[in-house]
Amino acid sequence: MADRKMNATPLVEIRNLKKYFEINEGFFKTKQLRAVDDVSFEIMTGETLGLVGESGCGKSTLGRTLLKLYEPTAGEILFEGKAVKGKKELEQFRKKATMVFQDPYSSLNPRMTVADIIAEPLTVQGYFTDEEQKKKRVRQLMDMVGLNTEHAARYAHEFSGGQRQRIGIARALAVNPEFIVCDEPVSALDVSIQAQVINQFDELKKTLGLTYLFISHDLLVVRHISDRIAVMYLGRLVEIGPADEIYDHPIHPYTRSLIKAVPIPDPDRAAADKEEGLKGDIPSPLDVPTGCVFRTRCPYAKDECAANMPELTDRGGGHLCACILK
Amino acid sequence: MEDIKNILSEIESSDFDKASDEEKKSAVRERPSTTFFKDGLRRLSKNPLALISFVLIVLVTLAAVIIPFVWPYSYDAMLGNVPGKSMDMSYNNLAPFEYSRSEQLRMDQGEQVFPHIFGTDASGRDYFIRVIYGTRISLTVGFFASLIVLIIGLIVGSVSGYFGGKVDLFVMRIVDIIYSLPDMLMVILLSAVLKESLGLWIQGTVLESIGSNMISLFLVFGLLYWVSMARLIRGQILALKEQEYVLAARVAGAKGSWIIRKHLIPNCMSVIFISVALQIPSAIFTESYLSFIGLGVNAPMPSLGSLCSDALNGISSYPYRLVIPALVISVIVLSLNLFGDGLRDAFDPKLQK
Ligand SMILES: Nc1ncnc2c1ncn2[C@@H]1O[C@H](COP(=O)(O)OP(=O)(O)O)[C@@H](O)[C@H]1O
Ligand SMILES: [Mg+2]
């Protein structure tokens, strides 16, 4: 992946982003669910940042908050160096940042034809006044993602999961965005189709110069497509760095356990992994442990871990880790 | 062993080649692509029960609309009561296809007399046209009352469900309050009050011809029965707005009104269809009991409900006078229900096989 030229300016930046949900617990009693807690990172233009973590750790919430689908509890979102605040900035942001969703079924309105679904962002943004030109653009988009343009008048339920996901990609590409949040776009698909769709993402990125935040719970998928990888646990960012670095030299015990969970075809390496797996279950996000969020399952937990959540510290080469381990 | 060898020799290696693009294409099930509406109609036309119901509804409606124009008797004419002559009591309480004395006389002189298919009522009014007219009134009440309920419920429910938060809290408390009122009592009180005050208000306007009772009936429906519709639609919207296609529309920069119109309402259409189809008979029933206690349509206007209650007086001698309007009510209610079910099956692609 070294062939990609990367700009040094961040396209997207989040600073201390938090999203807490208020959960009702009976009358007048609410509890905070810290879905995303104090996450900061930046994504360079032309880069793909992979985001991994167990399901329920706040990946989707982070992606949606980043796109201002949820109002952040605290923190800042910057796009092209400018804070996305206020109506005007948001309007601009909507033309440049889009999303591909996880569920190929619930992400397409069953009452709309494929052409209408793909054209929706164009219609909403008022891009084409001429219907013919809009249709042309839709056909072009369908072509781009490998859909048969003759099927434009069909309804989504007539398509397979992989084709539906391509419709979702075409919709995301309609307004010529610069940045796309891909929220587990392949995890609902058959393994045989996953590779095709991932390659499609890769190809589009090269031809259109896109920037991705690519979310997945599957480290193999993320490693394949990402330049850098961010690892989340219980709403916190625990490790971030170049993809190969994270995969080959993980520092955080959580990242290590994730990598160990990936089936390894190499028996020598498998045998070398003598480390214990994780103990216990992931705690409820309503009841986050004090101090380091991971300490209840960490094989290396010490007394000092209960005091504070460790800061992300640089371990060289842009590899950051939030752990007291060296 | 020999068998296996034989079988193996019959297998050609070309059978295991990858499918060519053409083969793949032909394997894809081709079917003409149509609009959602046409697709739904196609499925509806394959449901005989729904079709029969639909035909019945159309027939009953057409009959209710057309027959009063061509029938020789009018719903409010007491046939024995001709100005300038003494009352002819023989017109009262005729059995089906029976004739009064004067009609018998005219027939004896060779005149053609149109029969009283269902006989006449206690005041000598042709019963058939009263049933037809009653059907017309009941259908009108059912249809317009449901329309009012639908419009109010749709607007309140979708706004409340979509925007949520304080708006939702406020609206839903109002809904709870109205819901907890004893509706029978409220209907009676409201229609009694409205009947009095409306009479003065609408004097001299076009509304007067509709009658204050009818208008108060619509108002009562509008004020009371929108709540269950609003609740239903709010619940649907709440579930639907979590769908990812709504998020996709928001990412694209769509506004609330676009999302409600394009995504939320079309997707709860089947539920709306069903509940409107059920609302009409329930409105017909409400109108009936109001008519029964004298708060329904203004006399001498008949409705199916008031015909039933009038028939109770002579139930032992003339049971058919109760049976006929009751039967018409049943046919209307049953066909509306069956048709509503058919619509749901046809227009809900999630239920498709
Ligand atoms: N709209 C919401 N309201 C309340 N809690 C939510 C909402 N969305 C997500 N959550 C909670 O936030 C946590 C993170 O969820 P999510 O971001 O979907 O995780 P992931 O995508 O990593 O599986 C979960 O515990 C989930 O229950
Ligand atoms: Mg998710």
XYZ file of C-alpha atoms and ligand atoms in Angstrom:
707
model
C 0.000 0.000 0.000
C 3.022 2.203 -0.215
C 2.128 3.215 -3.759
C -0.544 5.554 -2.454
C 0.481 9.146 -2.214
C -0.723 10.593 0.999
C -1.317 14.212 1.692
C -0.065 15.532 4.978
C -3.249 17.465 5.746
C -5.965 15.706 7.692
C -9.274 15.602 5.807
C -11.229 14.621 8.872
C -10.275 15.210 12.449
C -12.124 14.491 15.666
C -11.051 15.898 19.002
C -12.202 14.435 22.301
C -15.431 13.235 20.740
C -18.003 11.893 23.199
C -21.437 10.445 22.691
C -23.410 9.488 25.771
C -26.930 8.098 25.476
C -29.389 8.784 28.256
C -31.015 5.490 29.142
C -34.320 5.596 31.014
C -34.378 3.466 34.113
C -37.859 3.922 35.427
C -39.497 7.228 36.199
C -37.314 10.319 36.045
C -34.223 8.187 36.408
C -31.724 8.119 33.607
C -28.347 6.559 33.318
C -25.549 7.492 30.985
C -24.417 4.989 28.417
C -20.968 5.989 27.266
C -21.041 4.665 23.722
C -18.103 6.812 22.605
C -15.810 8.323 25.196
C -13.125 10.864 24.482
C -11.945 9.648 21.089
C -9.503 11.694 19.005
C -7.905 10.840 15.692
C -7.322 12.263 12.275
C -7.735 10.797 8.821
C -5.453 12.085 6.078
C -6.713 12.811 2.574
C -6.609 9.632 0.513
C -6.133 7.420 3.528
C -8.218 4.512 4.784
C -8.498 4.284 8.539
C -9.777 0.931 9.729
C -11.769 0.849 12.955
C -11.995 -2.481 14.773
C -13.487 -3.702 18.016
C -16.006 -6.179 19.356
C -19.629 -5.578 18.499
C -21.231 -3.133 20.924
C -18.006 -1.223 21.583
C -19.326 1.929 19.915
C -17.981 1.744 16.361
C -21.256 2.575 14.634
C -22.004 5.294 17.147
C -18.588 6.819 16.485
C -19.150 6.724 12.718
C -22.603 8.246 13.010
C -21.539 10.933 15.464
C -18.629 11.792 13.224
C -21.132 12.392 10.402
C -23.331 14.432 12.741
C -26.168 11.943 12.527
C -26.030 12.002 16.303
C -25.399 15.246 18.129
C -22.074 14.785 19.952
C -22.204 15.060 23.739
C -18.852 16.821 23.636
C -15.891 17.268 21.347
C -15.158 18.679 17.946
C -15.402 17.451 14.376
C -13.240 19.139 11.791
C -13.534 18.679 8.042
C -10.801 20.126 5.834
C -9.547 21.967 8.881
C -12.870 23.690 9.638
C -15.149 22.805 12.524
C -18.459 21.320 11.382
C -20.704 23.611 13.345
C -23.721 25.599 12.330
C -26.102 25.170 9.434
C -23.922 26.339 6.575
C -20.946 24.149 7.446
C -23.234 21.167 7.905
C -24.781 21.730 4.477
C -21.336 21.734 2.901
C -20.317 18.703 4.962
C -23.342 16.730 3.699
C -22.123 17.153 0.115
C -18.675 15.810 0.879
C -19.128 13.137 3.517
C -21.428 10.137 3.111
C -21.915 6.677 4.512
C -22.360 3.055 3.468
C -24.394 1.031 5.935
C -24.126 -2.405 7.433
C -27.501 -3.958 6.780
C -28.174 -4.462 3.054
C -31.859 -4.919 3.893
C -32.740 -2.031 6.166
C -30.496 0.411 4.321
C -32.648 0.479 1.169
C -36.221 1.724 1.254
C -38.427 -1.150 0.014
C -40.857 1.365 -1.493
C -38.358 3.007 -3.831
C -36.877 1.879 -7.114
C -33.137 1.473 -7.376
C -32.953 4.573 -9.572
C -34.796 6.645 -6.967
C -32.630 5.306 -4.150
C -29.405 6.161 -5.937
C -30.747 9.534 -7.083
C -31.977 10.509 -3.625
C -28.873 12.494 -2.563
C -28.936 14.280 -5.925
C -32.613 15.122 -5.555
C -32.284 16.244 -1.954
C -29.304 18.431 -2.748
C -30.928 19.755 -5.914
C -27.998 18.778 -8.129
C -29.830 18.268 -11.391
C -32.808 20.236 -12.582
C -32.917 18.202 -15.763
C -34.435 14.757 -15.199
C -32.638 13.251 -18.201
C -29.248 14.297 -16.869
C -30.101 12.905 -13.468
C -31.023 9.573 -15.050
C -27.758 9.615 -16.938
C -25.836 10.183 -13.736
C -27.687 7.303 -12.068
C -26.821 4.971 -14.925
C -23.222 6.078 -14.717
C -23.170 5.333 -10.987
C -24.735 1.909 -11.483
C -22.123 1.149 -14.072
C -19.382 2.285 -11.740
C -20.341 -0.191 -9.007
C -21.007 -3.058 -11.394
C -24.817 -3.062 -11.492
C -26.821 -3.774 -14.625
C -28.287 -0.414 -15.660
C -31.345 -2.154 -17.064
C -32.424 -2.938 -13.518
C -32.836 0.722 -12.551
C -36.618 0.478 -12.347
C -36.597 -2.500 -9.998
C -37.175 -2.587 -6.287
C -34.472 -3.440 -3.827
C -36.033 -6.705 -2.686
C -35.375 -8.141 -6.135
C -31.621 -8.062 -5.538
C -29.154 -10.215 -3.634
C -27.284 -8.966 -0.578
C -24.118 -8.180 -2.510
C -26.032 -6.287 -5.193
C -27.952 -4.387 -2.536
C -24.701 -3.316 -0.972
C -23.551 -2.077 -4.364
C -26.728 -0.016 -4.616
C -25.830 1.496 -1.234
C -22.338 2.287 -2.505
C -23.725 3.928 -5.648
C -25.985 6.074 -3.470
C -23.043 7.111 -1.323
C -21.058 8.064 -4.423
C -23.856 10.064 -6.050
C -22.796 13.529 -4.894
C -19.093 12.900 -5.590
C -18.064 12.815 -1.940
C -14.525 13.010 -0.643
C -15.032 10.995 2.497
C -17.096 7.859 3.155
C -17.792 6.139 6.452
C -18.184 2.436 5.701
C -19.964 0.846 8.662
C -19.285 -2.888 8.431
C -20.331 -2.879 4.762
C -19.473 -6.541 4.211
C -20.172 -8.259 7.522
C -23.734 -9.158 6.523
C -22.593 -10.756 3.266
C -21.510 -14.267 2.368
C -17.785 -14.755 2.698
C -17.518 -15.461 -1.033
C -19.080 -12.097 -1.828
C -17.203 -10.148 0.835
C -13.986 -10.169 -1.167
C -15.705 -8.853 -4.291
C -17.291 -5.977 -2.450
C -14.074 -5.104 -0.619
C -12.200 -5.051 -3.905
C -14.897 -2.769 -5.250
C -14.242 -0.374 -2.370
C -10.524 -0.507 -3.058
C -10.980 0.144 -6.755
C -13.344 3.071 -6.227
C -10.930 4.587 -3.788
C -8.136 4.469 -6.336
C -10.152 5.840 -9.236
C -12.043 8.505 -7.293
C -9.394 9.440 -4.733
C -11.668 8.710 -1.779
C -10.915 8.709 1.915
C -12.516 6.014 4.081
C -13.265 5.330 7.682
C -13.711 1.586 7.354
C -15.452 -0.031 10.304
C -15.401 -3.785 10.921
C -15.220 -6.283 13.717
C -13.138 -8.490 11.463
C -9.460 -7.670 11.679
C -8.601 -9.545 8.484
C -11.040 -7.444 6.452
C -9.730 -4.231 7.952
C -6.121 -5.166 7.493
C -6.672 -5.830 3.822
C -8.090 -2.415 3.043
C -6.622 -0.056 5.648
C -3.546 2.118 5.732
C -3.909 2.634 9.452
C -5.944 0.781 12.053
C -7.669 2.115 15.162
C -8.750 -0.308 17.898
C -11.720 0.477 20.132
C -12.786 -1.071 23.395
C -15.874 0.004 25.363
C -16.126 3.388 23.687
C -12.409 4.158 24.087
C -9.630 4.229 21.548
C -6.938 1.903 22.910
C -4.480 1.677 20.041
C -3.912 3.293 16.655
C -1.151 3.012 14.104
C -0.071 1.842 10.637
C -1.900 -1.327 9.614
C 1.144 -3.597 9.339
C 2.566 -2.249 12.564
C -0.666 -2.951 14.468
C -0.971 -6.385 12.948
C 2.628 -7.492 13.362
C 3.606 -5.651 16.534
C 0.506 -5.038 18.609
C 1.167 -3.488 22.003
C -2.170 -3.284 23.777
C -3.218 -6.603 25.333
C -6.689 -6.166 23.799
C -5.274 -5.769 20.290
C -3.102 -8.792 20.865
C -6.060 -10.890 21.875
C -7.964 -9.723 18.789
C -5.123 -10.733 16.503
C -4.799 -14.048 18.250
C -8.471 -14.710 17.635
C -7.854 -14.471 13.880
C -7.399 -17.983 12.510
C -3.784 -18.331 11.465
C -2.879 -20.684 8.653
C 0.741 -20.836 9.866
C 1.115 -23.623 12.513
C 4.474 -22.319 13.742
C 3.012 -18.959 14.619
C -0.087 -20.544 16.094
C 2.098 -22.642 18.355
C 4.086 -19.602 19.372
C 0.932 -17.969 20.719
C 0.940 -19.284 24.196
C -0.618 -16.228 25.742
C -3.880 -16.674 27.552
C -7.101 -15.575 25.871
C -9.341 -12.932 27.381
C -11.105 -13.765 30.578
C -14.731 -12.987 31.208
C -17.249 -11.060 29.143
C -17.209 -7.504 27.913
C -18.625 -5.283 30.706
C -21.860 -3.381 30.128
C -21.281 0.074 28.659
C -23.676 1.293 31.369
C -21.169 0.174 33.976
C -17.718 0.973 32.665
C -14.839 -0.061 34.984
C -12.954 2.736 36.723
C -9.455 3.484 35.502
C -8.431 1.503 32.459
C -11.595 0.186 30.817
C -9.861 -3.033 29.845
C -8.442 -3.943 33.247
C -11.250 -6.360 34.191
C -10.242 -8.667 31.349
C -6.555 -7.870 31.083
C -4.088 -10.677 31.892
C -1.516 -8.048 32.887
C -3.725 -5.864 35.068
C -1.980 -4.274 38.031
C -3.262 -2.220 40.940
C -2.288 1.050 39.293
C -4.566 0.254 36.337
C -7.609 0.965 38.513
C -6.559 4.580 39.044
C -6.674 6.231 35.633
C -7.397 5.439 32.009
C -3.925 5.606 30.430
C -3.375 8.304 27.822
C -2.520 7.381 24.242
C 1.274 7.621 24.048
C 3.487 7.511 20.981
C 5.477 4.287 20.644
C 7.319 5.463 17.531
C 6.337 5.614 13.858
C 2.890 6.992 14.537
C 1.948 3.972 16.626
C -0.038 5.096 19.674
C -1.215 2.919 22.533
C -3.180 3.571 25.719
C -1.582 1.118 28.114
C 0.988 1.160 30.883
C 2.763 -1.745 29.185
C 5.892 -0.811 27.285
C -16.831 -50.800 -8.310
C -17.816 -51.312 -11.934
C -20.848 -49.132 -11.426
C -18.784 -46.283 -10.128
C -16.431 -46.539 -13.083
C -19.358 -46.448 -15.468
C -20.779 -43.426 -13.832
C -17.432 -41.683 -13.798
C -16.914 -42.304 -17.489
C -20.233 -40.651 -18.221
C -19.251 -37.447 -16.498
C -17.674 -34.938 -18.793
C -15.080 -32.571 -17.482
C -16.761 -29.671 -19.270
C -19.640 -29.985 -16.787
C -17.334 -28.576 -14.158
C -16.291 -25.507 -16.092
C -17.205 -22.156 -14.661
C -20.464 -20.765 -15.945
C -19.990 -18.291 -18.740
C -21.424 -14.812 -18.431
C -24.232 -15.706 -20.784
C -25.205 -18.741 -18.761
C -25.190 -16.638 -15.621
C -27.396 -14.058 -17.242
C -29.977 -16.574 -18.307
C -29.988 -18.074 -14.827
C -31.025 -14.753 -13.330
C -34.749 -14.795 -12.977
C -36.027 -12.272 -15.455
C -39.300 -10.622 -14.733
C -40.816 -7.453 -16.081
C -40.087 -4.640 -13.738
C -43.086 -2.595 -12.813
C -43.870 0.182 -10.440
C -44.625 -0.642 -6.864
C -48.277 0.226 -7.328
C -48.746 -1.992 -10.381
C -46.932 -4.776 -8.625
C -49.320 -4.502 -5.700
C -52.371 -4.480 -7.953
C -51.108 -7.577 -9.733
C -50.879 -9.387 -6.412
C -54.245 -8.057 -5.313
C -55.885 -9.384 -8.462
C -54.782 -12.889 -7.481
C -56.714 -12.758 -4.206
C -60.321 -13.833 -4.966
C -61.667 -13.024 -1.496
C -60.393 -9.470 -1.641
C -61.686 -9.064 -5.179
C -65.169 -10.274 -4.274
C -65.166 -7.932 -1.296
C -64.068 -5.080 -3.481
C -66.808 -5.804 -6.003
C -69.368 -5.918 -3.181
C -68.184 -2.598 -1.772
C -68.356 -1.016 -5.223
C -71.821 -2.454 -5.884
C -73.193 -1.323 -2.533
C -71.670 2.128 -2.987
C -72.979 2.482 -6.535
C -76.420 1.344 -5.438
C -76.416 3.848 -2.598
C -75.388 6.643 -4.927
C -77.535 5.909 -7.999
C -80.754 4.249 -6.872
C -82.189 7.282 -4.981
C -82.134 9.227 -8.268
C -84.153 6.690 -10.231
C -86.486 5.255 -7.589
C -90.083 6.409 -7.870
C -90.470 6.753 -4.090
C -88.604 9.138 -1.878
C -87.094 8.180 1.465
C -89.121 10.750 3.423
C -92.481 10.640 1.579
C -95.287 9.182 3.704
C -97.220 7.629 0.860
C -100.562 7.673 2.634
C -100.243 11.339 3.459
C -101.204 13.256 0.322
C -102.030 16.960 0.858
C -105.726 17.716 0.521
C -106.786 14.156 1.160
C -107.473 12.294 4.338
C -104.733 10.009 5.681
C -104.646 6.606 3.957
C -103.635 4.237 6.755
C -103.487 1.245 4.425
C -100.023 2.413 3.257
C -98.574 1.786 6.701
C -96.748 -1.407 7.599
C -97.076 -3.087 4.227
C -95.355 -6.426 3.859
C -92.889 -6.900 0.989
C -94.635 -6.726 -2.408
C -97.940 -5.890 -0.745
C -99.996 -2.959 -2.075
C -102.151 -0.397 -0.296
C -105.854 -0.166 -0.990
C -105.593 2.781 -3.385
C -102.702 1.153 -5.224
C -104.735 -2.048 -5.531
C -107.559 0.003 -7.046
C -105.246 1.646 -9.557
C -103.852 -1.713 -10.540
C -107.341 -3.071 -11.043
C -107.853 -0.227 -13.528
C -104.815 -1.515 -15.450
C -102.271 0.991 -14.141
C -98.668 -0.052 -13.497
C -97.671 0.401 -9.846
C -94.064 0.064 -8.741
C -93.889 -2.571 -5.991
C -92.653 -1.939 -2.442
C -89.894 -4.506 -2.488
C -89.346 -4.421 1.265
C -92.798 -3.110 2.070
C -93.321 0.126 3.957
C -92.622 1.267 7.494
C -95.040 2.369 10.222
C -95.383 5.819 8.641
C -96.024 4.438 5.175
C -92.579 5.166 3.711
C -91.087 2.816 1.135
C -88.660 0.681 3.101
C -86.352 -0.274 0.245
C -85.419 3.304 -0.542
C -84.971 3.997 3.161
C -82.463 1.161 3.402
C -80.653 2.411 0.303
C -80.622 5.942 1.614
C -79.521 4.719 5.039
C -76.636 2.886 3.373
C -75.677 6.079 1.620
C -75.689 8.051 4.865
C -73.808 5.359 6.780
C -71.159 5.015 4.083
C -70.733 8.782 3.922
C -70.385 9.045 7.673
C -67.975 6.107 7.745
C -65.847 7.405 4.913
C -65.582 11.041 5.902
C -65.205 10.352 9.595
C -62.343 7.954 8.807
C -60.804 10.506 6.478
C -60.838 13.128 9.227
C -59.376 10.650 11.700
C -56.720 9.637 9.172
C -55.629 13.180 8.369
C -55.363 14.318 11.978
C -53.809 11.047 13.138
C -51.304 11.010 10.299
C -50.071 14.548 10.871
C -49.919 14.345 14.655
C -48.536 10.813 14.758
C -45.791 11.321 12.208
C -44.628 14.668 13.591
C -44.645 13.337 17.125
C -42.877 10.127 16.194
C -40.282 11.703 13.956
C -39.256 14.688 16.032
C -39.581 12.922 19.373
C -38.317 14.667 22.495
C -40.464 17.341 24.101
C -42.909 17.582 21.192
C -43.564 13.877 21.461
C -43.906 13.998 25.245
C -46.421 16.853 25.060
C -48.511 15.357 22.266
C -48.552 11.922 23.811
C -49.786 13.265 27.157
C -52.708 14.904 25.331
C -53.333 11.621 23.569
C -53.268 9.797 26.917
C -55.782 12.222 28.387
C -58.185 11.855 25.478
C -57.644 8.109 25.490
C -58.526 7.819 29.169
C -61.841 9.659 28.762
C -64.854 7.368 28.637
C -65.437 7.717 24.917
C -69.089 6.670 24.886
C -69.905 9.406 27.369
C -67.770 11.971 25.563
C -69.381 11.184 22.238
C -72.843 11.650 23.731
C -71.944 14.853 25.576
C -70.088 16.355 22.643
C -72.755 15.573 20.106
C -75.475 16.922 22.414
C -73.543 20.170 22.911
C -72.423 20.496 19.310
C -75.894 19.766 17.993
C -77.282 22.755 19.850
C -74.508 25.235 19.141
C -73.843 24.167 15.571
C -77.458 24.629 14.547
C -77.120 28.376 15.070
C -73.657 28.631 13.528
C -74.390 26.986 10.247
C -77.740 28.645 9.635
C -77.947 29.943 6.085
C -74.712 28.300 4.898
C -74.289 25.313 2.626
C -73.526 23.266 5.697
C -77.113 23.584 6.821
C -78.252 21.158 4.164
C -75.933 18.498 5.583
C -77.523 18.934 8.957
C -76.070 19.865 12.319
C -76.184 16.290 13.570
C -74.022 14.998 10.768
C -71.452 17.753 11.176
C -71.302 17.249 14.908
C -70.775 13.560 14.215
C -67.729 14.344 12.068
C -66.397 16.741 14.684
C -66.819 14.185 17.440
C -64.864 11.712 15.373
C -62.210 14.262 14.589
C -61.821 15.220 18.236
C -61.900 11.786 19.816
C -60.857 9.033 17.483
C -57.700 10.480 15.989
C -55.789 9.435 19.078
C -55.616 5.739 18.344
C -54.628 6.468 14.750
C -51.976 8.920 15.948
C -50.630 6.342 18.405
C -50.515 3.653 15.773
C -48.719 5.838 13.255
C -46.318 7.184 15.885
C -45.368 3.636 16.841
C -44.737 2.757 13.210
C -42.678 5.891 12.642
C -40.627 5.265 15.771
C -39.703 1.824 14.499
C -39.115 2.972 10.934
C -36.950 5.949 11.743
C -34.280 3.629 13.134
C -34.020 2.013 9.715
C -30.751 2.691 7.993
C -32.400 4.126 4.886
C -33.618 7.002 7.020
C -30.064 7.575 8.241
C -28.929 7.413 4.625
C -31.409 10.133 3.711
C -30.179 12.253 6.615
C -26.568 11.782 5.549
C -27.642 13.023 2.126
C -28.971 16.154 3.822
C -32.711 15.423 3.600
C -35.057 17.461 5.765
C -37.696 16.105 8.119
C -40.584 16.666 5.737
C -38.827 14.774 2.926
C -38.072 11.839 5.196
C -41.622 11.684 6.506
C -43.118 11.893 3.015
C -40.717 9.664 1.104
C -39.633 7.103 3.647
C -41.813 6.918 6.713
C -45.378 7.306 5.447
C -44.988 5.056 2.360
C -43.641 2.344 4.620
C -46.527 2.459 7.065
C -49.052 2.674 4.224
C -50.200 -0.905 4.693
C -50.913 -0.285 8.367
C -52.732 2.903 7.456
C -54.788 1.048 4.841
C -55.796 -1.576 7.334
C -56.739 0.785 10.097
C -58.734 3.026 7.763
C -60.536 -0.020 6.445
C -61.331 -0.928 10.049
C -62.122 2.647 11.010
C -64.963 2.882 8.507
C -67.057 0.086 10.047
C -66.277 1.336 13.528
C -67.501 4.789 12.477
C -70.625 3.177 11.050
C -71.229 1.482 14.380
C -70.709 4.677 16.364
C -73.115 6.470 14.107
C -75.601 3.650 14.700
C -75.631 3.908 18.438
C -75.819 7.678 18.305
C -78.799 7.327 15.982
C -80.284 4.835 18.379
C -80.337 7.374 21.221
C -81.499 10.161 18.964
C -78.152 11.916 18.493
C -77.438 10.555 15.052
C -78.614 11.907 11.738
C -81.552 14.340 11.747
C -84.933 12.676 11.202
C -86.411 11.899 8.745
C -82.992 11.076 7.295
C -82.389 7.361 7.818
C -79.144 5.617 8.537
C -78.639 1.879 8.818
C -78.327 2.334 12.568
C -81.500 4.343 12.989
C -83.375 1.876 10.774
C -82.295 -0.938 13.067
C -83.373 0.892 16.165
C -86.724 1.865 14.614
C -87.290 -1.761 13.702
C -86.962 -2.781 17.343
C -90.460 -1.425 17.998
C -92.094 -3.958 15.738
C -89.567 -6.745 16.041
C -92.131 -9.525 16.544
C -94.376 -8.556 13.637
C -91.792 -7.274 11.161
C -88.446 -8.951 11.934
C -87.185 -8.401 8.346
C -87.045 -4.664 9.015
C -84.253 -5.320 11.496
C -82.654 -8.106 9.499
C -82.280 -6.140 6.256
C -80.304 -3.121 7.521
C -78.346 -5.370 9.880
C -77.433 -7.568 6.916
C -76.328 -4.563 4.898
C -74.141 -3.392 7.789
C -72.616 -6.876 8.031
C -71.883 -7.035 4.315
C -70.228 -3.620 4.360
C -68.177 -4.373 7.464
C -67.112 -7.822 6.340
C -66.130 -6.768 2.840
C -64.201 -3.772 4.122
C -62.291 -6.005 6.512
C -61.515 -8.636 3.901
C -60.527 -6.012 1.367
C -58.282 -4.328 3.924
C -56.547 -7.634 4.582
C -56.116 -8.165 0.856
C -54.569 -4.736 0.491
C -52.104 -5.453 3.253
C -51.027 -8.709 1.681
C -50.664 -7.109 -1.724
C -48.803 -3.980 -0.747
C -46.458 -5.343 1.880
C -43.438 -6.751 0.038
C -42.007 -8.101 3.288
C -44.797 -10.650 3.383
C -44.118 -11.723 -0.183
C -43.345 -15.340 -0.833
N -29.641 5.181 19.809
C -29.121 4.566 20.884
N -29.677 4.739 22.102
C -29.158 4.143 23.185
N -28.097 3.338 23.171
C -27.488 3.111 21.999
C -27.975 3.711 20.786
N -27.186 3.309 19.762
C -26.242 2.498 20.304
N -26.427 2.370 21.639
C -25.576 1.593 22.551
O -24.252 2.050 22.403
C -23.346 0.956 22.435
C -22.517 0.951 21.184
O -23.309 0.561 20.096
P -22.777 0.540 18.597
O -22.145 1.850 18.299
O -23.885 0.129 17.726
O -21.667 -0.591 18.647
P -20.959 -1.366 17.442
O -21.298 -0.672 16.175
O -19.510 -1.305 17.774
O -21.454 -2.752 17.482
C -24.173 -0.301 22.606
O -24.147 -0.674 23.961
C -25.566 0.130 22.215
O -26.503 -0.572 22.970
Mg -22.277 -1.478 14.451
